[in-house]
Short mmCIF file of C-alpha atoms in Angstrom, two decimals:
data_model
loop_
_atom_site.label_atom_id
_atom_site.label_comp_id
_atom_site.label_asym_id
_atom_site.label_seq_id
_atom_site.Cartn_x
_atom_site.Cartn_y
_atom_site.Cartn_z
CA PHE A 21 13.72 12.82 -25.24
CA PRO A 22 12.08 12.86 -21.77
CA GLY A 23 9.11 10.56 -21.16
CA PRO A 24 6.40 9.55 -20.71
CA PHE A 25 5.69 9.26 -24.40
CA THR A 26 1.92 9.43 -24.34
CA ASP A 27 2.05 12.81 -26.09
CA VAL A 28 4.31 14.62 -28.56
CA VAL A 29 7.77 15.30 -27.11
CA THR A 30 9.77 18.13 -28.69
CA THR A 31 13.54 18.66 -28.61
CA ASN A 32 15.29 21.61 -30.22
CA LEU A 33 18.56 21.56 -32.15
CA LYS A 34 20.53 24.77 -32.51
CA LEU A 35 22.60 24.97 -35.72
CA ARG A 36 25.16 27.79 -35.86
CA ASN A 37 27.22 28.93 -38.86
CA PRO A 38 30.60 30.21 -37.60
CA SER A 39 31.97 30.79 -41.14
CA ASP A 40 31.80 33.89 -43.32
CA ARG A 41 29.82 32.12 -46.06
CA LYS A 42 26.24 30.93 -46.33
CA VAL A 43 25.73 27.30 -45.41
CA CYS A 44 23.00 24.92 -46.56
CA PHE A 45 21.80 22.32 -44.07
CA LYS A 46 19.61 19.22 -44.15
CA VAL A 47 18.41 17.03 -41.25
CA LYS A 48 17.98 13.28 -41.82
CA THR A 49 16.77 10.48 -39.52
CA THR A 50 16.71 6.70 -39.57
CA ALA A 51 13.06 6.69 -38.36
CA PRO A 52 11.23 9.29 -40.47
CA ARG A 53 7.79 7.96 -39.42
CA ARG A 54 8.52 8.55 -35.75
CA TYR A 55 9.70 12.16 -36.01
CA CYS A 56 8.56 15.46 -37.44
CA VAL A 57 11.39 17.94 -38.16
CA ARG A 58 10.72 21.67 -38.74
CA PRO A 59 12.54 23.01 -40.68
CA ASN A 60 14.29 19.97 -42.11
CA SER A 61 16.46 22.02 -44.48
CA GLY A 62 17.42 25.61 -45.17
CA ILE A 63 20.21 28.19 -45.38
CA ILE A 64 22.13 29.74 -42.48
CA ASP A 65 23.67 33.16 -42.94
CA PRO A 66 27.27 33.81 -41.81
CA GLY A 67 27.52 34.14 -38.02
CA SER A 68 23.83 33.26 -37.59
CA SER A 69 22.03 30.29 -36.10
CA VAL A 70 18.80 28.35 -36.70
CA ILE A 71 16.58 26.44 -34.26
CA VAL A 72 15.35 23.08 -35.58
CA SER A 73 12.42 21.47 -33.71
CA VAL A 74 12.43 17.65 -33.59
CA MET A 75 9.01 16.29 -32.53
CA LEU A 76 8.75 12.68 -31.39
CA GLN A 77 5.31 11.19 -32.00
CA PRO A 78 3.53 9.25 -29.18
CA PHE A 79 4.36 5.53 -28.89
CA ASP A 80 4.42 2.64 -26.41
CA TYR A 81 7.76 2.84 -24.68
CA ASP A 82 9.59 -0.41 -23.87
CA PRO A 83 12.54 0.13 -21.50
CA ASN A 84 14.08 -3.19 -22.58
CA GLU A 85 14.21 -2.10 -26.20
CA LYS A 86 17.43 -0.31 -27.09
CA SER A 87 16.97 2.83 -29.15
CA LYS A 88 18.59 2.69 -32.59
CA HIS A 89 17.17 5.98 -33.86
CA LYS A 90 19.79 8.37 -35.21
CA PHE A 91 19.90 11.81 -36.77
CA MET A 92 22.40 13.27 -39.19
CA VAL A 93 22.84 16.96 -39.95
CA GLN A 94 24.46 17.52 -43.34
CA THR A 95 25.91 20.87 -44.34
CA THR A 96 27.65 22.36 -47.35
CA TYR A 97 28.60 25.82 -48.48
CA ALA A 98 25.84 27.43 -50.50
CA PRO A 99 26.79 28.30 -54.08
CA PRO A 100 26.26 31.90 -55.20
CA ASN A 101 22.81 32.80 -56.55
CA ILE A 102 21.23 29.59 -55.24
CA THR A 103 17.75 28.88 -56.60
CA ASP A 104 17.19 25.12 -56.23
CA MET A 105 18.01 23.41 -52.94
CA GLU A 106 17.50 19.90 -54.34
CA ALA A 107 19.99 20.60 -57.10
CA VAL A 108 22.56 21.73 -54.51
CA TRP A 109 22.48 18.36 -52.74
CA LYS A 110 22.48 16.39 -55.99
CA GLU A 111 25.44 18.23 -57.43
CA ALA A 112 27.47 18.42 -54.19
CA LYS A 113 30.65 16.35 -54.19
CA PRO A 114 31.37 14.02 -51.24
CA ASP A 115 34.38 16.05 -50.15
CA GLU A 116 32.21 19.18 -50.02
CA LEU A 117 29.74 17.67 -47.53
CA MET A 118 30.07 17.95 -43.77
CA ASP A 119 27.93 15.97 -41.34
CA SER A 120 27.27 15.48 -37.65
CA LYS A 121 25.57 12.37 -36.28
CA LEU A 122 23.31 12.25 -33.22
CA ARG A 123 21.86 9.23 -31.41
CA CYS A 124 18.42 9.43 -29.74
CA VAL A 125 18.17 8.71 -26.02
CA PHE A 126 14.82 8.10 -24.27
CA GLU A 127 14.58 9.00 -20.58
CA MET A 128 11.69 7.90 -18.39
CA PRO A 129 11.11 9.72 -15.05
CA ASN A 130 12.31 7.62 -12.11
CA GLU A 131 10.17 6.63 -9.14
CA ASN A 132 11.54 9.43 -6.93
CA ASP A 133 10.46 12.05 -9.42
CA LYS A 134 6.97 10.51 -9.55
CA LEU A 135 6.72 10.52 -5.77
CA ASN A 136 7.85 14.15 -5.62
CA ASP A 137 5.22 15.12 -8.17
CA ILE A 138 2.53 13.30 -6.17
CA ASP A 139 3.63 14.95 -2.91
CA ALA A 140 3.65 18.35 -4.56
CA SER A 141 0.14 17.84 -5.85
CA LYS A 142 -1.05 16.72 -2.40
CA SER A 143 0.58 19.66 -0.61
CA ALA A 144 -0.86 22.22 -3.02
CA PRO A 145 -3.50 24.23 -1.14
CA ILE A 146 -7.07 24.24 -2.38
CA LEU A 147 -8.27 27.81 -2.42
CA ASN A 148 -11.72 29.37 -2.63
CA THR A 149 -13.56 26.07 -2.66
CA SER A 150 -16.30 27.49 -0.47
CA LYS A 151 -16.72 30.47 -2.79
CA GLN A 152 -16.91 28.29 -5.86
CA ASP A 153 -19.44 25.98 -4.30
CA GLY A 154 -21.54 28.90 -3.06
CA PRO A 155 -22.61 29.74 0.49
CA MET A 156 -23.55 26.95 2.81
CA PRO A 157 -27.32 26.53 2.98
CA LYS A 158 -28.88 27.53 6.29
CA PRO A 159 -30.52 24.67 8.18
CA HIS A 160 -34.28 24.75 8.30
CA SER A 161 -35.55 25.89 11.68
CA VAL A 162 -37.97 23.49 13.32
CA SER A 163 -38.36 25.43 16.57
CA LEU A 164 -41.39 27.56 17.37
CA ASN A 165 -41.21 31.31 17.71
CA ASP A 166 -41.24 33.00 21.10
CA THR A 167 -44.95 33.87 21.08
CA GLU A 168 -46.12 30.33 20.35
CA THR A 169 -43.68 28.88 22.87
CA ARG A 170 -44.93 31.22 25.59
CA LYS A 171 -48.55 30.33 24.87
CA LEU A 172 -47.84 26.59 25.03
CA VAL A 173 -45.93 26.93 28.28
CA GLU A 174 -48.78 28.88 29.89
CA GLU A 175 -51.33 26.36 28.64
CA CYS A 176 -49.29 23.48 30.06
CA LYS A 177 -49.08 25.20 33.44
CA ARG A 178 -52.83 25.78 33.45
CA LEU A 179 -53.54 22.15 32.57
CA GLN A 180 -51.13 20.92 35.24
CA ALA A 181 -52.94 23.03 37.85
CA GLU A 182 -56.25 21.67 36.63
CA ILE A 183 -55.00 18.10 36.89
CA MET A 184 -53.77 18.67 40.44
CA LYS A 185 -57.16 20.13 41.39
CA LEU A 186 -59.05 17.21 39.82
CA THR A 187 -56.70 14.73 41.47
CA ASP A 188 -57.43 16.21 44.90
CA GLU A 189 -61.16 16.08 44.24
CA ASN A 190 -60.91 12.50 43.01
CA ARG A 191 -58.99 11.50 46.15
CA HIS A 192 -61.59 13.18 48.34
CA LEU A 193 -64.43 11.39 46.52
CA ARG A 194 -62.66 8.04 46.75
CA ASP A 195 -62.24 8.45 50.49
CA GLU A 196 -65.88 9.43 50.80
CA GLY A 197 -66.95 6.40 48.74
CA LEU A 198 -65.02 4.04 51.01
CA ARG A 199 -66.65 5.55 54.04
CA LEU A 200 -70.10 5.19 52.53
CA ARG A 201 -69.44 1.53 51.56
CA LYS A 202 -68.65 0.75 55.17
CA VAL A 203 -71.92 2.37 56.25
CA ALA A 204 -73.85 0.52 53.51
CA HIS A 205 -72.80 -2.87 54.90
CA SER A 206 -74.52 -2.09 58.14
CA ASP A 207 -77.68 -0.63 56.60
CA LYS A 208 -80.35 -2.15 54.44
CA SER A 209 -80.37 -1.63 50.72
CA GLY A 210 -83.50 0.51 50.88
CA SER A 211 -82.30 2.74 53.65
CA PRO A 212 -81.55 6.42 53.04
CA THR A 213 -77.85 5.64 53.58
CA ALA A 214 -77.81 3.16 50.67
CA LEU A 215 -79.55 5.64 48.45
CA ALA A 216 -76.92 8.21 49.36
CA LEU A 217 -74.25 5.71 48.35
CA ARG A 218 -75.77 5.25 44.88
CA ASP A 219 -76.04 8.99 44.48
CA ASN A 220 -72.39 9.48 45.36
CA GLY A 221 -71.39 6.70 42.97
CA SER A 222 -72.41 8.94 40.12
CA ASN A 223 -69.90 11.47 41.33
CA SER A 224 -66.99 9.41 39.91
CA LEU A 225 -67.19 11.58 36.80
CA PRO A 226 -64.29 13.86 37.90
CA SER A 227 -61.92 10.90 37.64
CA LEU A 228 -62.77 10.72 33.94
CA LEU A 229 -62.01 14.43 33.67
CA VAL A 230 -58.53 13.73 35.05
CA VAL A 231 -57.85 11.23 32.24
CA ILE A 232 -59.16 13.62 29.56
CA ALA A 233 -57.01 16.47 30.91
CA ALA A 234 -53.94 14.21 30.94
CA ILE A 235 -54.50 13.31 27.29
CA PHE A 236 -54.97 16.98 26.41
CA ILE A 237 -51.73 18.08 28.07
CA GLY A 238 -49.88 15.18 26.49
CA PHE A 239 -51.01 16.42 23.07
CA PHE A 240 -49.74 19.93 23.77
CA LEU A 241 -46.45 18.70 25.21
CA GLY A 242 -45.90 16.52 22.11
CA LYS A 243 -46.55 19.48 19.85
CA PHE A 244 -44.15 21.63 21.86
CA ILE A 245 -41.36 19.03 21.67
CA LEU A 246 -41.77 18.53 17.89
#
């Protein structure tokens, strides 16, 4: 019987009748609780054969324990007009009985066989996994379409040009303010030159426009990047 013995293990016996008479047979075992035999008795016609299935029930195998399980196949010529099989065996004389004895052998798979099975399972290709799992989901697009991108680019260019223009104006006003401060030091506070200085001081508003434009373009650039 080949292991492992975690499930039912079946071995077949082939009984053949080479004589020209019918033969009765019976299969016996020393461990009837461990085995299931089908059929365990019957009649074999002349020149015919019968397959007997011996099913070993699951058990905890101990390699150090020697197997003492045995089977015996008894046979005898069938009397004419047989009707009761039990009566045949009860009335049979010892010299009319024939028997064959068999000893059970348990075989566990060796380590090489286990490794070969593992390698075979690893090398087996996995087919159609992508079809079974379904198509791969498409990644969500986070980019803007072409129209929105074009609009943002044009707006950024316009704001950059506006910033450059305001920067030039701010530089011109700063230079003019420095020149007027120098003149104010030499004039009195009530002179027309001082009044002109105060009037030009109010012209620092474009510098604030530069800051506001920078914030505005930063907002659009951030939206474009996201």
